[in-house]
Structures are given as structure tokens and as C-alpha cells.
Amino acid sequence: MASILVVDDEAQIRDLLKHMLTASGHQVLLAENGNEGCRLYRQHQPDLLITDLVMPEQNGIDMILELKKAFPAMRVVAISGGGGITGSFDYLPIAKLVGARHILKKPFGMQDLKAAVEDVLATD
Ligand SMILES: [Mg+2]
């Protein structure tokens, strides 16, 4: 069992991930933007951060960069449907550059998420 922080501005995605991860036996914390995600990560220091990239307040890339300074060994899985201001920019490769172990393009299958989570939790 691991503690996992899920950050996404879409309530539907947060609920879906919470349901799926809880069913796998994990403890799940939810945040709806990067600011809240930063605050909860610092407070609880979960085993894994799963984050959306395009969000109001603070985006996922900025949140990862900020947290990496304090927690260099942080484990991250990034999820995104692309988008952003132009609607076509793909942030996932940038997430990988800033330290996300896995990147998943929405919509992804639950098996893909499960595999990514298990893999990232199995590594130091
Ligand atoms: Mg979003």
C-alpha cells in the first residue's frame, strides 16, 4: 500500500483515479490545482504524485519544479490530454524532462495507469 497524491482540475478525473487507486489498496489524497498540490505534498510527503499538467492557479510543470527542489527523489507520474492556451501544445515531454517517471496521455486505460503506478512504486 502506498500514499498517492492525485492533482487534477477535473473533478471527474480525480474521482475516477481515487476510486481506482483505492481499489488497489492505496491511500489517496486529492488536490485540484498546483498550489493545493504543493501544500498537500509538503504536508503529507506521499510516496507518489500523479498530476495533470494544464491546471489553473499553478500548472503541473511548475508544481513539479517547485517540489523537486525540496524533494529531489520525488516520484511523479504525469497525465495530460495536451491542450493549454493554444489547445495543441503537448506538455507531456516537458513533464518527462522535469522528472516525471511515466507520462500518460488522456484518455488512458486503467491498466496503463496501474502499470505505471506499480512500476514507479517499485523503484527508488
Ligand atoms: Mg487539466
Tab-separated table of C-alpha atoms and ligand atoms in Angstrom:
chain	number	residue	atom	x	y	z
A	1	MET	CA	0.000	0.000	0.000
A	2	ALA	CA	1.237	3.462	-0.859
A	3	SER	CA	0.107	7.017	-0.247
A	4	ILE	CA	-0.632	8.792	-3.505
A	5	LEU	CA	-1.438	12.443	-4.173
A	6	VAL	CA	-3.615	12.999	-7.253
A	7	VAL	CA	-3.714	16.544	-8.655
A	8	ASP	CA	-6.165	17.370	-11.446
A	9	ASP	CA	-8.522	20.275	-12.043
A	10	GLU	CA	-11.252	17.967	-13.384
A	11	ALA	CA	-13.376	16.517	-10.571
A	12	GLN	CA	-14.354	13.557	-12.756
A	13	ILE	CA	-10.728	12.529	-13.241
A	14	ARG	CA	-9.936	12.970	-9.534
A	15	ASP	CA	-12.884	10.767	-8.568
A	16	LEU	CA	-12.018	8.135	-11.153
A	17	LEU	CA	-8.380	7.914	-10.061
A	18	LYS	CA	-9.318	7.896	-6.402
A	19	HIS	CA	-11.741	5.039	-6.980
A	20	MET	CA	-9.248	3.030	-8.980
A	21	LEU	CA	-6.258	3.581	-6.682
A	22	THR	CA	-8.274	2.961	-3.531
A	23	ALA	CA	-9.494	-0.310	-5.048
A	24	SER	CA	-5.823	-1.251	-5.478
A	25	GLY	CA	-5.315	-0.688	-1.757
A	26	HIS	CA	-3.649	2.719	-1.875
A	27	GLN	CA	-4.321	5.739	0.293
A	28	VAL	CA	-5.319	8.696	-1.884
A	29	LEU	CA	-5.146	12.450	-1.345
A	30	LEU	CA	-6.753	14.846	-3.831
A	31	ALA	CA	-5.924	18.386	-4.932
A	32	GLU	CA	-7.439	20.452	-7.727
A	33	ASN	CA	-4.534	22.681	-8.729
A	34	GLY	CA	-0.784	23.049	-8.351
A	35	ASN	CA	-0.923	25.347	-5.339
A	36	GLU	CA	-3.051	22.944	-3.365
A	37	GLY	CA	-0.940	20.048	-4.648
A	38	CYS	CA	2.270	21.690	-3.369
A	39	ARG	CA	0.731	22.324	0.001
A	40	LEU	CA	-0.545	18.755	0.412
A	41	TYR	CA	2.690	17.208	-0.866
A	42	ARG	CA	4.762	19.162	1.674
A	43	GLN	CA	2.338	18.323	4.450
A	44	HIS	CA	1.985	14.575	3.786
A	45	GLN	CA	5.042	13.694	1.659
A	46	PRO	CA	3.239	10.892	-0.192
A	47	ASP	CA	5.010	8.016	-1.937
A	48	LEU	CA	3.820	9.146	-5.350
A	49	LEU	CA	2.477	12.233	-7.093
A	50	ILE	CA	0.129	11.738	-10.039
A	51	THR	CA	-0.530	15.062	-11.680
A	52	ASP	CA	-2.357	16.686	-14.528
A	53	LEU	CA	-0.345	19.387	-16.299
A	54	VAL	CA	-2.783	22.025	-17.509
A	55	MET	CA	-4.495	23.479	-14.429
A	56	PRO	CA	-5.443	26.898	-13.066
A	57	GLU	CA	-3.607	28.589	-10.161
A	58	GLN	CA	-0.368	26.682	-10.676
A	59	ASN	CA	0.220	24.258	-13.553
A	60	GLY	CA	1.679	20.786	-13.130
A	61	ILE	CA	5.112	21.598	-14.569
A	62	ASP	CA	5.651	24.499	-12.149
A	63	MET	CA	4.433	22.377	-9.263
A	64	ILE	CA	6.872	19.548	-10.129
A	65	LEU	CA	9.764	22.027	-10.443
A	66	GLU	CA	8.944	23.630	-7.111
A	67	LEU	CA	8.579	20.341	-5.236
A	68	LYS	CA	11.690	18.790	-6.821
A	69	LYS	CA	13.808	21.471	-5.161
A	70	ALA	CA	12.691	20.277	-1.722
A	71	PHE	CA	12.145	16.604	-2.608
A	72	PRO	CA	14.652	15.602	-5.317
A	73	ALA	CA	13.721	11.898	-5.080
A	74	MET	CA	10.013	12.587	-5.550
A	75	ARG	CA	8.216	10.028	-7.729
A	76	VAL	CA	5.966	11.526	-10.397
A	77	VAL	CA	3.524	10.224	-12.987
A	78	ALA	CA	2.194	12.932	-15.313
A	79	ILE	CA	-1.198	12.685	-17.030
A	80	SER	CA	-2.405	15.123	-19.665
A	81	GLY	CA	-4.678	15.485	-22.614
A	82	GLY	CA	-2.454	18.183	-24.050
A	83	GLY	CA	-4.216	21.470	-24.547
A	84	GLY	CA	-3.140	24.585	-22.722
A	85	ILE	CA	-3.663	28.056	-24.057
A	86	THR	CA	-3.205	27.129	-27.711
A	87	GLY	CA	-5.135	23.889	-27.365
A	88	SER	CA	-2.480	21.947	-29.230
A	89	PHE	CA	0.705	22.140	-27.190
A	90	ASP	CA	1.868	18.849	-25.721
A	91	TYR	CA	3.283	19.278	-22.218
A	92	LEU	CA	3.982	15.607	-21.558
A	93	PRO	CA	7.561	15.590	-22.953
A	94	ILE	CA	8.324	18.587	-20.712
A	95	ALA	CA	6.998	16.660	-17.707
A	96	LYS	CA	9.485	13.923	-18.530
A	97	LEU	CA	12.300	16.480	-18.732
A	98	VAL	CA	11.476	17.826	-15.281
A	99	GLY	CA	11.449	14.354	-13.745
A	100	ALA	CA	8.177	12.509	-14.347
A	101	ARG	CA	8.950	8.782	-14.475
A	102	HIS	CA	5.911	7.988	-16.587
A	103	ILE	CA	3.710	10.106	-18.784
A	104	LEU	CA	0.208	9.062	-19.761
A	105	LYS	CA	-1.838	10.745	-22.441
A	106	LYS	CA	-5.544	11.125	-21.665
A	107	PRO	CA	-7.678	9.211	-22.218
A	108	PHE	CA	-5.662	6.286	-20.901
A	109	GLY	CA	-6.777	2.841	-19.806
A	110	MET	CA	-6.897	1.880	-16.165
A	111	GLN	CA	-4.415	-0.908	-16.891
A	112	ASP	CA	-1.915	1.648	-18.242
A	113	LEU	CA	-2.258	3.687	-15.069
A	114	LYS	CA	-1.980	0.641	-12.855
A	115	ALA	CA	1.177	-0.498	-14.659
A	116	ALA	CA	2.751	2.966	-14.383
A	117	VAL	CA	1.931	3.223	-10.674
A	118	GLU	CA	3.282	-0.234	-9.886
A	119	ASP	CA	6.462	0.422	-11.850
A	120	VAL	CA	7.181	3.780	-10.271
A	121	LEU	CA	6.482	2.476	-6.751
A	122	ALA	CA	8.852	-0.449	-7.316
A	123	THR	CA	11.795	1.905	-7.973
A	124	ASP	CA	13.742	4.026	-5.519
B	1	MG	MG	-6.397	19.944	-16.579
